[in-house]
mmCIF file of C-alpha atoms and ligand atoms in Angstrom:
data_model
loop_
_atom_site.group_PDB
_atom_site.id
_atom_site.type_symbol
_atom_site.label_atom_id
_atom_site.label_comp_id
_atom_site.label_asym_id
_atom_site.label_seq_id
_atom_site.Cartn_x
_atom_site.Cartn_y
_atom_site.Cartn_z
ATOM 1 C CA UNK A 1 80.725 95.477 79.451
ATOM 2 C CA UNK A 2 82.879 93.975 76.907
ATOM 3 C CA UNK A 3 83.854 89.817 77.667
ATOM 4 C CA UNK A 4 87.960 90.251 77.837
ATOM 5 C CA UNK A 5 89.565 87.152 75.623
ATOM 6 C CA UNK A 6 91.039 84.416 78.421
ATOM 7 C CA UNK A 7 94.474 85.486 79.540
ATOM 8 C CA UNK A 8 97.904 83.891 77.971
ATOM 9 C CA UNK A 9 100.409 85.272 79.752
ATOM 10 C CA UNK A 10 103.996 85.733 77.568
ATOM 11 C CA UNK A 11 107.201 83.451 77.757
ATOM 12 C CA UNK A 12 109.077 84.980 79.989
ATOM 13 C CA UNK A 13 112.327 83.459 81.362
ATOM 14 C CA UNK A 14 112.436 84.466 85.567
ATOM 15 C CA UNK A 15 115.351 85.966 86.179
ATOM 16 C CA UNK A 16 114.712 88.387 88.701
ATOM 17 C CA UNK A 17 114.443 88.723 92.197
ATOM 18 C CA UNK A 18 111.001 86.236 92.135
ATOM 19 C CA UNK A 19 109.156 85.066 90.736
ATOM 20 C CA UNK A 20 111.271 82.698 90.059
ATOM 21 C CA UNK A 21 109.933 79.954 87.203
ATOM 22 C CA UNK A 22 107.517 77.736 88.071
ATOM 23 C CA UNK A 23 108.620 73.549 87.716
ATOM 24 C CA UNK A 24 106.255 72.409 85.637
ATOM 25 C CA UNK A 25 104.652 69.288 87.314
ATOM 26 C CA UNK A 26 103.798 72.791 90.418
ATOM 27 C CA UNK A 27 101.580 73.776 87.642
ATOM 28 C CA UNK A 28 100.102 70.701 87.396
ATOM 29 C CA UNK A 29 99.937 70.131 91.059
ATOM 30 C CA UNK A 30 97.715 73.509 90.939
ATOM 31 C CA UNK A 31 95.464 72.540 88.478
ATOM 32 C CA UNK A 32 94.057 69.690 90.579
ATOM 33 C CA UNK A 33 90.466 69.162 91.672
ATOM 34 C CA UNK A 34 89.514 71.463 95.121
ATOM 35 C CA UNK A 35 88.980 69.386 97.651
ATOM 36 C CA UNK A 36 87.394 70.674 101.116
ATOM 37 C CA UNK A 37 89.820 71.673 103.659
ATOM 38 C CA UNK A 38 88.750 69.245 106.732
ATOM 39 C CA UNK A 39 89.218 66.280 103.856
ATOM 40 C CA UNK A 40 90.707 63.355 105.547
ATOM 41 C CA UNK A 41 92.798 63.185 102.300
ATOM 42 C CA UNK A 42 94.160 67.153 102.484
ATOM 43 C CA UNK A 43 95.234 66.410 106.208
ATOM 44 C CA UNK A 44 97.651 63.531 104.208
ATOM 45 C CA UNK A 45 99.430 66.819 102.279
ATOM 46 C CA UNK A 46 99.130 68.851 105.175
ATOM 47 C CA UNK A 47 100.854 66.485 107.439
ATOM 48 C CA UNK A 48 103.251 65.870 104.004
ATOM 49 C CA UNK A 49 104.024 69.155 103.496
ATOM 50 C CA UNK A 50 104.703 70.073 107.385
ATOM 51 C CA UNK A 51 107.176 66.417 107.715
ATOM 52 C CA UNK A 52 109.111 68.300 103.878
ATOM 53 C CA UNK A 53 109.331 70.919 105.439
ATOM 54 C CA UNK A 54 110.948 70.295 108.511
ATOM 55 C CA UNK A 55 113.768 68.196 106.750
ATOM 56 C CA UNK A 56 114.326 72.271 104.731
ATOM 57 C CA UNK A 57 114.232 74.563 107.561
ATOM 58 C CA UNK A 58 116.687 71.873 109.479
ATOM 59 C CA UNK A 59 114.105 71.169 112.506
ATOM 60 C CA UNK A 60 112.197 68.941 114.946
ATOM 61 C CA UNK A 61 110.053 72.169 115.906
ATOM 62 C CA UNK A 62 106.464 70.884 116.251
ATOM 63 C CA UNK A 63 105.692 74.507 115.204
ATOM 64 C CA UNK A 64 106.078 73.753 111.614
ATOM 65 C CA UNK A 65 104.207 74.992 108.482
ATOM 66 C CA UNK A 66 102.831 77.546 106.050
ATOM 67 C CA UNK A 67 100.805 80.459 105.907
ATOM 68 C CA UNK A 68 98.221 81.344 104.075
ATOM 69 C CA UNK A 69 99.943 85.071 102.660
ATOM 70 C CA UNK A 70 103.772 85.851 100.551
ATOM 71 C CA UNK A 71 106.878 85.601 102.666
ATOM 72 C CA UNK A 72 105.923 89.731 103.550
ATOM 73 C CA UNK A 73 103.401 87.425 106.575
ATOM 74 C CA UNK A 74 105.808 85.104 107.365
ATOM 75 C CA UNK A 75 107.740 88.035 108.234
ATOM 76 C CA UNK A 76 104.352 89.476 110.421
ATOM 77 C CA UNK A 77 103.524 86.224 111.333
ATOM 78 C CA UNK A 78 106.937 86.502 113.855
ATOM 79 C CA UNK A 79 106.490 89.781 114.365
ATOM 80 C CA UNK A 80 103.135 89.598 116.018
ATOM 81 C CA UNK A 81 103.328 87.205 117.990
ATOM 82 C CA UNK A 82 106.539 86.651 119.487
ATOM 83 C CA UNK A 83 105.784 91.411 119.815
ATOM 84 C CA UNK A 84 103.934 92.578 122.855
ATOM 85 C CA UNK A 85 104.077 96.550 123.188
ATOM 86 C CA UNK A 86 106.858 98.215 125.103
ATOM 87 C CA UNK A 87 108.267 95.090 123.859
ATOM 88 C CA UNK A 88 112.700 95.106 122.659
ATOM 89 C CA UNK A 89 113.721 94.700 119.841
ATOM 90 C CA UNK A 90 116.799 95.227 117.427
ATOM 91 C CA UNK A 91 116.119 94.700 113.941
ATOM 92 C CA UNK A 92 120.088 94.194 111.132
ATOM 93 C CA UNK A 93 119.303 96.390 108.696
ATOM 94 C CA UNK A 94 121.356 96.143 104.929
ATOM 95 C CA UNK A 95 118.434 96.240 102.836
ATOM 96 C CA UNK A 96 114.496 96.965 101.679
ATOM 97 C CA UNK A 97 113.695 93.304 103.866
ATOM 98 C CA UNK A 98 116.278 94.326 107.471
ATOM 99 C CA UNK A 99 113.841 97.974 106.923
ATOM 100 C CA UNK A 100 110.562 96.356 106.626
ATOM 101 C CA UNK A 101 110.845 94.204 109.622
ATOM 102 C CA UNK A 102 112.008 97.641 111.831
ATOM 103 C CA UNK A 103 108.122 98.905 109.907
ATOM 104 C CA UNK A 104 106.479 95.868 110.629
ATOM 105 C CA UNK A 105 108.260 95.436 114.373
ATOM 106 C CA UNK A 106 107.034 99.444 115.455
ATOM 107 C CA UNK A 107 103.236 98.613 114.092
ATOM 108 C CA UNK A 108 103.082 95.920 116.289
ATOM 109 C CA UNK A 109 104.153 98.077 119.302
ATOM 110 C CA UNK A 110 108.293 97.319 119.596
ATOM 111 C CA UNK A 111 110.210 99.983 120.381
ATOM 112 C CA UNK A 112 113.061 99.194 117.568
ATOM 113 C CA UNK A 113 116.539 99.498 117.285
ATOM 114 C CA UNK A 114 118.004 99.167 113.478
ATOM 115 C CA UNK A 115 121.694 98.168 113.181
ATOM 116 C CA UNK A 116 122.556 99.953 109.836
ATOM 117 C CA UNK A 117 125.061 98.459 106.956
ATOM 118 C CA UNK A 118 126.130 100.085 104.391
ATOM 119 C CA UNK A 119 123.678 98.496 101.632
ATOM 120 C CA UNK A 120 125.476 94.912 99.735
ATOM 121 C CA UNK A 121 127.503 94.419 102.148
ATOM 122 C CA UNK A 122 126.984 92.066 105.418
ATOM 123 C CA UNK A 123 126.414 92.235 109.015
ATOM 124 C CA UNK A 124 128.234 90.130 111.026
ATOM 125 C CA UNK A 125 127.621 89.810 115.347
ATOM 126 C CA UNK A 126 130.358 92.117 116.284
ATOM 127 C CA UNK A 127 127.754 95.370 114.452
ATOM 128 C CA UNK A 128 124.998 93.406 116.037
ATOM 129 C CA UNK A 129 127.043 94.233 119.883
ATOM 130 C CA UNK A 130 128.191 97.452 119.198
ATOM 131 C CA UNK A 131 124.513 98.241 118.288
ATOM 132 C CA UNK A 132 122.908 96.659 121.526
ATOM 133 C CA UNK A 133 124.977 98.593 123.612
ATOM 134 C CA UNK A 134 124.408 96.234 126.349
ATOM 135 C CA UNK A 135 120.774 96.815 126.749
ATOM 136 C CA UNK A 136 118.660 93.462 126.778
ATOM 137 C CA UNK A 137 116.405 92.772 124.098
ATOM 138 C CA UNK A 138 113.577 90.222 123.342
ATOM 139 C CA UNK A 139 114.029 89.104 119.896
ATOM 140 C CA UNK A 140 117.252 89.956 117.801
ATOM 141 C CA UNK A 141 115.483 89.872 114.296
ATOM 142 C CA UNK A 142 117.960 89.288 111.156
ATOM 143 C CA UNK A 143 117.448 88.690 107.225
ATOM 144 C CA UNK A 144 119.714 85.587 106.406
ATOM 145 C CA UNK A 145 120.041 85.826 102.419
ATOM 146 C CA UNK A 146 118.731 90.175 101.658
ATOM 147 C CA UNK A 147 117.325 90.048 98.354
ATOM 148 C CA UNK A 148 117.811 93.604 97.489
ATOM 149 C CA UNK A 149 121.416 93.709 97.699
ATOM 150 C CA UNK A 150 122.572 90.703 96.622
ATOM 151 C CA UNK A 151 123.889 90.445 100.378
ATOM 152 C CA UNK A 152 124.897 86.521 103.039
ATOM 153 C CA UNK A 153 124.644 87.172 106.577
ATOM 154 C CA UNK A 154 125.670 83.934 108.572
ATOM 155 C CA UNK A 155 123.377 83.704 111.088
ATOM 156 C CA UNK A 156 124.552 81.174 112.963
ATOM 157 C CA UNK A 157 127.406 83.843 114.821
ATOM 158 C CA UNK A 158 124.237 85.514 116.635
ATOM 159 C CA UNK A 159 122.964 82.806 117.972
ATOM 160 C CA UNK A 160 125.725 83.644 121.367
ATOM 161 C CA UNK A 161 125.233 87.730 120.348
ATOM 162 C CA UNK A 162 121.330 86.739 121.212
ATOM 163 C CA UNK A 163 122.575 84.457 124.022
ATOM 164 C CA UNK A 164 123.406 87.445 125.664
ATOM 165 C CA UNK A 165 121.369 89.892 124.664
ATOM 166 C CA UNK A 166 118.538 87.918 126.412
ATOM 167 C CA UNK A 167 116.617 87.908 122.568
ATOM 168 C CA UNK A 168 115.084 85.655 120.653
ATOM 169 C CA UNK A 169 116.713 85.205 117.104
ATOM 170 C CA UNK A 170 113.824 85.531 114.587
ATOM 171 C CA UNK A 171 115.340 85.210 111.217
ATOM 172 C CA UNK A 172 114.219 85.652 107.104
ATOM 173 C CA UNK A 173 114.902 82.503 104.842
ATOM 174 C CA UNK A 174 113.238 84.178 102.224
ATOM 175 C CA UNK A 175 115.675 84.214 99.487
ATOM 176 C CA UNK A 176 117.548 81.035 101.234
ATOM 177 C CA UNK A 177 115.789 78.730 101.724
ATOM 178 C CA UNK A 178 115.630 75.785 98.846
ATOM 179 C CA UNK A 179 118.400 77.534 97.981
ATOM 180 C CA UNK A 180 121.449 77.529 100.307
ATOM 181 C CA UNK A 181 121.903 75.612 103.520
ATOM 182 C CA UNK A 182 118.684 76.569 105.842
ATOM 183 C CA UNK A 183 119.830 74.800 109.539
ATOM 184 C CA UNK A 184 117.322 76.433 112.033
ATOM 185 C CA UNK A 185 117.942 73.600 114.904
ATOM 186 C CA UNK A 186 122.278 73.853 114.638
ATOM 187 C CA UNK A 187 122.397 77.550 114.485
ATOM 188 C CA UNK A 188 119.512 77.468 117.203
ATOM 189 C CA UNK A 189 116.734 80.230 114.891
ATOM 190 C CA UNK A 190 113.210 80.660 117.406
ATOM 191 C CA UNK A 191 111.453 81.757 114.730
ATOM 192 C CA UNK A 192 111.978 82.500 111.335
ATOM 193 C CA UNK A 193 109.953 82.090 107.570
ATOM 194 C CA UNK A 194 110.125 82.132 104.163
ATOM 195 C CA UNK A 195 107.524 82.283 101.175
ATOM 196 C CA UNK A 196 107.677 80.225 97.711
ATOM 197 C CA UNK A 197 107.913 82.349 95.124
ATOM 198 C CA UNK A 198 112.165 82.469 95.473
ATOM 199 C CA UNK A 199 114.319 79.250 95.704
ATOM 200 C CA UNK A 200 111.069 76.847 95.537
ATOM 201 C CA UNK A 201 110.078 77.579 92.687
ATOM 202 C CA UNK A 202 106.277 77.524 93.275
ATOM 203 C CA UNK A 203 104.015 80.485 92.770
ATOM 204 C CA UNK A 204 103.727 83.227 95.491
ATOM 205 C CA UNK A 205 100.772 82.666 97.744
ATOM 206 C CA UNK A 206 102.406 80.930 100.705
ATOM 207 C CA UNK A 207 105.046 81.914 103.997
ATOM 208 C CA UNK A 208 106.279 78.732 105.931
ATOM 209 C CA UNK A 209 107.205 79.268 109.351
ATOM 210 C CA UNK A 210 108.935 77.605 111.804
ATOM 211 C CA UNK A 211 108.646 77.882 115.412
ATOM 212 C CA UNK A 212 110.800 76.293 118.563
ATOM 213 C CA UNK A 213 109.482 75.827 121.420
ATOM 214 C CA UNK A 214 110.941 78.932 123.371
ATOM 215 C CA UNK A 215 109.164 80.816 121.051
ATOM 216 C CA UNK A 216 105.937 78.245 121.033
ATOM 217 C CA UNK A 217 106.722 78.741 125.012
ATOM 218 C CA UNK A 218 106.965 82.846 124.810
ATOM 219 C CA UNK A 219 103.582 82.781 122.731
ATOM 220 C CA UNK A 220 101.746 81.034 125.470
ATOM 221 C CA UNK A 221 103.199 83.103 128.147
ATOM 222 C CA UNK A 222 101.647 86.091 126.368
ATOM 223 C CA UNK A 223 100.088 89.067 128.547
ATOM 224 C CA UNK A 224 97.570 90.767 125.378
ATOM 225 C CA UNK A 225 96.125 88.491 122.755
ATOM 226 C CA UNK A 226 98.258 88.521 119.114
ATOM 227 C CA UNK A 227 97.076 91.941 117.190
ATOM 228 C CA UNK A 228 96.386 90.219 113.730
ATOM 229 C CA UNK A 229 93.489 87.177 113.862
ATOM 230 C CA UNK A 230 94.267 85.922 111.008
ATOM 231 C CA UNK A 231 97.973 85.832 111.940
ATOM 232 C CA UNK A 232 97.531 85.068 115.414
ATOM 233 C CA UNK A 233 99.233 81.166 115.468
ATOM 234 C CA UNK A 234 97.523 80.064 118.704
ATOM 235 C CA UNK A 235 94.393 79.625 116.143
ATOM 236 C CA UNK A 236 96.103 78.899 112.919
ATOM 237 C CA UNK A 237 98.442 76.146 115.198
ATOM 238 C CA UNK A 238 94.911 74.591 116.140
ATOM 239 C CA UNK A 239 93.915 74.049 111.780
ATOM 240 C CA UNK A 240 97.542 72.583 111.102
ATOM 241 C CA UNK A 241 98.107 70.604 114.685
ATOM 242 C CA UNK A 242 95.205 68.300 117.304
ATOM 243 C CA UNK A 243 92.319 69.592 116.904
ATOM 244 C CA UNK A 244 92.120 70.593 112.940
ATOM 245 C CA UNK A 245 89.599 73.849 113.954
ATOM 246 C CA UNK A 246 88.271 75.774 110.951
ATOM 247 C CA UNK A 247 90.385 78.879 111.390
ATOM 248 C CA UNK A 248 89.978 80.227 107.771
ATOM 249 C CA UNK A 249 89.770 78.394 104.929
ATOM 250 C CA UNK A 250 93.547 76.914 103.741
ATOM 251 C CA UNK A 251 94.428 78.261 99.648
ATOM 252 C CA UNK A 252 94.185 74.077 98.619
ATOM 253 C CA UNK A 253 95.525 74.488 95.535
ATOM 254 C CA UNK A 254 98.645 76.262 96.326
ATOM 255 C CA UNK A 255 98.735 74.247 99.049
ATOM 256 C CA UNK A 256 98.996 71.188 96.532
ATOM 257 C CA UNK A 257 101.521 73.138 95.265
ATOM 258 C CA UNK A 258 103.571 73.346 97.804
ATOM 259 C CA UNK A 259 103.563 69.237 98.561
ATOM 260 C CA UNK A 260 104.814 68.706 94.837
ATOM 261 C CA UNK A 261 107.701 71.960 95.348
ATOM 262 C CA UNK A 262 109.354 70.399 98.963
ATOM 263 C CA UNK A 263 108.612 66.301 96.699
ATOM 264 C CA UNK A 264 110.701 67.911 93.969
ATOM 265 C CA UNK A 265 113.457 69.909 95.836
ATOM 266 C CA UNK A 266 114.464 66.544 99.128
ATOM 267 C CA UNK A 267 113.897 64.138 95.233
ATOM 268 C CA UNK A 268 116.752 66.416 93.534
ATOM 269 C CA UNK A 269 118.611 66.342 97.153
ATOM 270 C CA UNK A 270 119.491 69.823 99.283
ATOM 271 C CA UNK A 271 123.179 69.503 99.070
ATOM 272 C CA UNK A 272 122.997 68.547 94.890
ATOM 273 C CA UNK A 273 120.447 71.837 94.862
ATOM 274 C CA UNK A 274 122.953 73.723 97.004
ATOM 275 C CA UNK A 275 126.012 72.706 94.295
ATOM 276 C CA UNK A 276 123.518 72.929 91.012
ATOM 277 C CA UNK A 277 123.015 77.250 92.289
ATOM 278 C CA UNK A 278 125.927 77.535 93.813
ATOM 279 C CA UNK A 279 127.782 76.164 90.514
ATOM 280 C CA UNK A 280 125.349 78.281 88.343
ATOM 281 C CA UNK A 281 126.624 81.383 90.836
ATOM 282 C CA UNK A 282 130.181 81.284 89.900
ATOM 283 C CA UNK A 283 129.809 80.715 86.382
ATOM 284 C CA UNK A 284 127.288 83.994 86.032
ATOM 285 C CA UNK A 285 130.417 85.371 88.648
ATOM 286 C CA UNK A 286 133.093 84.539 86.262
ATOM 287 C CA UNK A 287 131.155 86.049 82.760
ATOM 288 C CA UNK A 288 130.495 88.513 84.576
ATOM 289 C CA UNK A 289 134.148 89.668 85.120
ATOM 290 C CA UNK A 290 134.646 88.708 81.244
ATOM 291 C CA UNK A 291 133.024 91.788 80.375
ATOM 292 C CA UNK A 292 134.156 93.924 83.574
ATOM 293 C CA UNK A 293 130.867 93.989 84.757
ATOM 294 C CA UNK A 294 130.912 94.707 88.877
ATOM 295 C CA UNK A 295 128.859 92.591 91.626
ATOM 296 C CA UNK A 296 128.013 94.663 94.747
ATOM 297 C CA UNK A 297 128.748 92.843 96.756
ATOM 298 C CA UNK A 298 131.922 91.315 97.992
ATOM 299 C CA UNK A 299 132.496 87.184 97.219
ATOM 300 C CA UNK A 300 132.665 86.361 100.493
ATOM 301 C CA UNK A 301 129.604 87.843 101.668
ATOM 302 C CA UNK A 302 128.054 87.213 98.743
ATOM 303 C CA UNK A 303 124.240 85.890 97.755
ATOM 304 C CA UNK A 304 124.079 82.370 95.889
ATOM 305 C CA UNK A 305 120.381 82.914 94.249
ATOM 306 C CA UNK A 306 120.651 86.481 93.773
ATOM 307 C CA UNK A 307 123.078 88.178 91.773
ATOM 308 C CA UNK A 308 123.884 92.114 92.150
ATOM 309 C CA UNK A 309 125.323 94.124 89.388
ATOM 310 C CA UNK A 310 126.733 97.670 89.211
ATOM 311 C CA UNK A 311 125.021 99.903 87.142
ATOM 312 C CA UNK A 312 127.991 100.856 84.393
ATOM 313 C CA UNK A 313 128.607 104.975 84.043
ATOM 314 C CA UNK A 314 126.564 106.208 81.947
ATOM 315 C CA UNK A 315 124.436 103.121 81.249
ATOM 316 C CA UNK A 316 120.599 103.273 80.918
ATOM 317 C CA UNK A 317 120.104 101.044 83.604
ATOM 318 C CA UNK A 318 115.896 100.788 83.070
ATOM 319 C CA UNK A 319 116.432 101.082 79.055
ATOM 320 C CA UNK A 320 118.818 97.397 79.326
ATOM 321 C CA UNK A 321 115.941 95.839 81.463
ATOM 322 C CA UNK A 322 113.706 96.409 78.690
ATOM 323 C CA UNK A 323 116.308 95.931 75.542
ATOM 324 C CA UNK A 324 116.344 91.717 77.753
ATOM 325 C CA UNK A 325 112.867 91.396 78.162
ATOM 326 C CA UNK A 326 111.757 93.295 74.505
ATOM 327 C CA UNK A 327 114.586 91.209 72.580
ATOM 328 C CA UNK A 328 114.987 87.605 75.068
ATOM 329 C CA UNK A 329 111.391 87.656 76.960
ATOM 330 C CA UNK A 330 114.008 87.518 79.987
ATOM 331 C CA UNK A 331 113.148 89.910 83.568
ATOM 332 C CA UNK A 332 115.517 90.986 85.342
ATOM 333 C CA UNK A 333 115.387 93.062 88.604
ATOM 334 C CA UNK A 334 116.063 96.851 89.031
ATOM 335 C CA UNK A 335 117.576 98.706 91.858
ATOM 336 C CA UNK A 336 115.482 99.455 94.705
ATOM 337 C CA UNK A 337 115.300 102.831 97.446
ATOM 338 C CA UNK A 338 118.909 103.994 97.302
ATOM 339 C CA UNK A 339 120.222 101.832 94.977
ATOM 340 C CA UNK A 340 117.396 102.557 92.493
ATOM 341 C CA UNK A 341 118.896 102.534 88.515
ATOM 342 C CA UNK A 342 122.436 101.428 89.843
ATOM 343 C CA UNK A 343 122.338 98.037 89.822
ATOM 344 C CA UNK A 344 120.334 95.171 88.205
ATOM 345 C CA UNK A 345 119.166 92.635 90.348
ATOM 346 C CA UNK A 346 120.039 88.755 88.491
ATOM 347 C CA UNK A 347 117.885 86.039 90.217
ATOM 348 C CA UNK A 348 119.515 82.121 89.420
ATOM 349 C CA UNK A 349 116.348 80.500 92.213
ATOM 350 C CA UNK A 350 114.779 77.445 91.694
ATOM 351 C CA UNK A 351 114.493 75.596 88.609
ATOM 352 C CA UNK A 352 115.037 79.391 87.505
ATOM 353 C CA UNK A 353 119.743 77.959 88.182
ATOM 354 C CA UNK A 354 120.028 76.425 85.276
ATOM 355 C CA UNK A 355 123.419 76.323 82.507
ATOM 356 C CA UNK A 356 121.891 77.749 79.675
ATOM 357 C CA UNK A 357 120.153 80.381 81.832
ATOM 358 C CA UNK A 358 123.670 82.069 82.997
ATOM 359 C CA UNK A 359 124.109 81.576 79.676
ATOM 360 C CA UNK A 360 121.441 83.123 78.388
ATOM 361 C CA UNK A 361 121.784 86.288 80.349
ATOM 362 C CA UNK A 362 125.155 86.754 79.574
ATOM 363 C CA UNK A 363 124.906 86.854 76.251
ATOM 364 C CA UNK A 364 121.691 89.040 76.262
ATOM 365 C CA UNK A 365 123.855 90.804 79.565
ATOM 366 C CA UNK A 366 126.286 91.437 76.429
ATOM 367 C CA UNK A 367 123.990 92.117 73.998
ATOM 368 C CA UNK A 368 122.050 95.128 75.964
ATOM 369 C CA UNK A 369 125.317 96.951 76.469
ATOM 370 C CA UNK A 370 126.946 96.815 73.021
ATOM 371 C CA UNK A 371 123.093 97.796 72.365
ATOM 372 C CA UNK A 372 124.117 101.231 74.693
ATOM 373 C CA UNK A 373 127.511 101.037 72.943
ATOM 374 C CA UNK A 374 129.990 99.292 74.893
ATOM 375 C CA UNK A 375 132.071 95.796 73.552
ATOM 376 C CA UNK A 376 132.837 93.787 76.206
ATOM 377 C CA UNK A 377 136.715 92.897 75.322
ATOM 378 C CA UNK A 378 136.449 90.145 77.101
ATOM 379 C CA UNK A 379 134.719 86.571 76.734
ATOM 380 C CA UNK A 380 131.874 86.007 79.260
ATOM 381 C CA UNK A 381 130.717 82.028 77.497
ATOM 382 C CA UNK A 382 134.685 81.020 77.874
ATOM 383 C CA UNK A 383 135.251 82.048 81.662
ATOM 384 C CA UNK A 384 131.539 80.768 82.472
ATOM 385 C CA UNK A 385 133.372 77.914 80.313
ATOM 386 C CA UNK A 386 135.783 77.117 82.610
ATOM 387 C CA UNK A 387 133.500 77.157 86.025
ATOM 388 C CA UNK A 388 131.528 73.814 84.471
ATOM 389 C CA UNK A 389 134.875 72.773 83.035
ATOM 390 C CA UNK A 390 136.191 72.726 86.682
ATOM 391 C CA UNK A 391 133.253 71.110 88.492
ATOM 392 C CA UNK A 392 133.017 68.211 86.453
ATOM 393 C CA UNK A 393 136.405 67.757 87.650
HETATM 394 C C1 PLP B 401 110.264 87.806 98.814
HETATM 395 C C2 PLP B 401 111.037 88.492 99.854
HETATM 396 C C3 PLP B 401 110.353 88.893 101.124
HETATM 397 C C4 PLP B 401 108.728 89.449 100.878
HETATM 398 O O1 PLP B 401 108.187 88.185 100.434
HETATM 399 P P1 PLP B 401 106.991 88.288 99.758
HETATM 400 O O2 PLP B 401 106.551 87.065 99.054
HETATM 401 O O3 PLP B 401 107.355 89.540 98.433
HETATM 402 O O4 PLP B 401 106.147 89.289 100.250
HETATM 403 C C5 PLP B 401 111.112 89.173 102.736
HETATM 404 N N1 PLP B 401 112.149 88.557 102.816
HETATM 405 C C6 PLP B 401 112.869 88.865 101.843
HETATM 406 C C7 PLP B 401 114.484 88.484 101.310
HETATM 407 C C8 PLP B 401 112.540 88.706 100.565
HETATM 408 O O5 PLP B 401 113.681 88.103 99.294
#
C-alpha cells in the first residue's frame, strides 16, 4: 500500500451545530506528552476537571465527571444507569435529540411516553403534565437546548411536574453548557449530561455528567446490574472517586484538553461568557432580519448558541451551504429529519461566538442569496452594528 501523506486539515470557520472552533491553547494541551492514567499528577488533573465542571453545571454533586465518549454517551450514561426494564419514562420531544432519548430509553427497557411539541418550539411544564395524564414516572427527560431546531426549553418549571409524577429530572445540556446559564442544583435536576464540542470549544470526545444524591441513591438501589458495562457508573465512579480503580484507560490527552477548555471558560467568567454569546446572537438575528430572513424559533423560545433560519422559497439550501464552504471556508449546518432542506443552522458557540464571525456569516449568506438571484434590500451590517452599539452603552 502507498503511504498516504500526513493529513493537513483545510482551514475552516466552524459555524455549524458543532464542532465549534477549538481554542488554540486547547489544541496545545492536547499535544502535551501522555502520562499514565493512574499517575499521581494525572489524578490532580482529574480532580481539577471535576471541580471546574461543578462550577459550570452549578452543582455541588459529588458524582460529577466526564465520561469517555461524545454527548450521546452522556445521554446513554444517564438513561442506562437510571432505567430498569419496565420503568415508565416521560420524554420531551421537539427535535432530533429528544427523539434519540426515546430510542435510548426504549433500548434500556423503559416504557416510553413522548411529550411532543412542534419542531422549533419549546416544551412547557403543562405539555409534560398533560402528556403524563396523572400517571407516575421514574424519569422526566428534557432537552434544554435542542440543537436540531434552535429551541430552548426552560428547565426550572419542570421540577414541580417531576415532583407531581414522582420522577427524577434528567436534562440534556449538550449545547447549553458554557453558552447559557445551567443551574442543576437551583433547578433541582437529578441527572445531566453534556459534550465538549459545542459551547466548551474542545474537540468531541468527552461527555461531562452529573448525578444528584437522589440519582446516586436510585443507582445503588437497582435490582439489576446496569445493562452497559462500559457506562456503568457504579464501576466508573471507582476510578473518578475514592479507590481510583482501573476500569478503562481514560482518554488522557482529551482530559488535558478539557482541563484547558474549562479553565478558559472560568477565566472569561460565566456571566461575561453568557453575555458575549447573547450579544453576538442578537446582532446576528438583527442582520438576518434586515435581509428579511425568518427564524424558525420565536424569539422568546430561541436558543442563543444556535440559530435556525428558514430557507426562503425557491432556494436550494444545500447549494447555499456549499457556496459558504467553498467561497468563505464557512461551515454551517442544514436541517435534520422533517426540517431537511427547510432550514440552515448557524452555531455561534464558544470560541466561534465573535463579532468577526457574525459579520463574516452575514456577508457570506448575503452573497449566497445574491448568487441565487435574490438581492436583500436591507443592510445586515448596519442592523448588527446597532446591537453592538447598544450593548456597549
Ligand atoms: C450534539 C448533541 C448531542 C449528541 O452529542 P454527540 O457528541 O454528537 O454524541 C446530544 N444532544 C444535543 C442537544 C446535542 O446538541
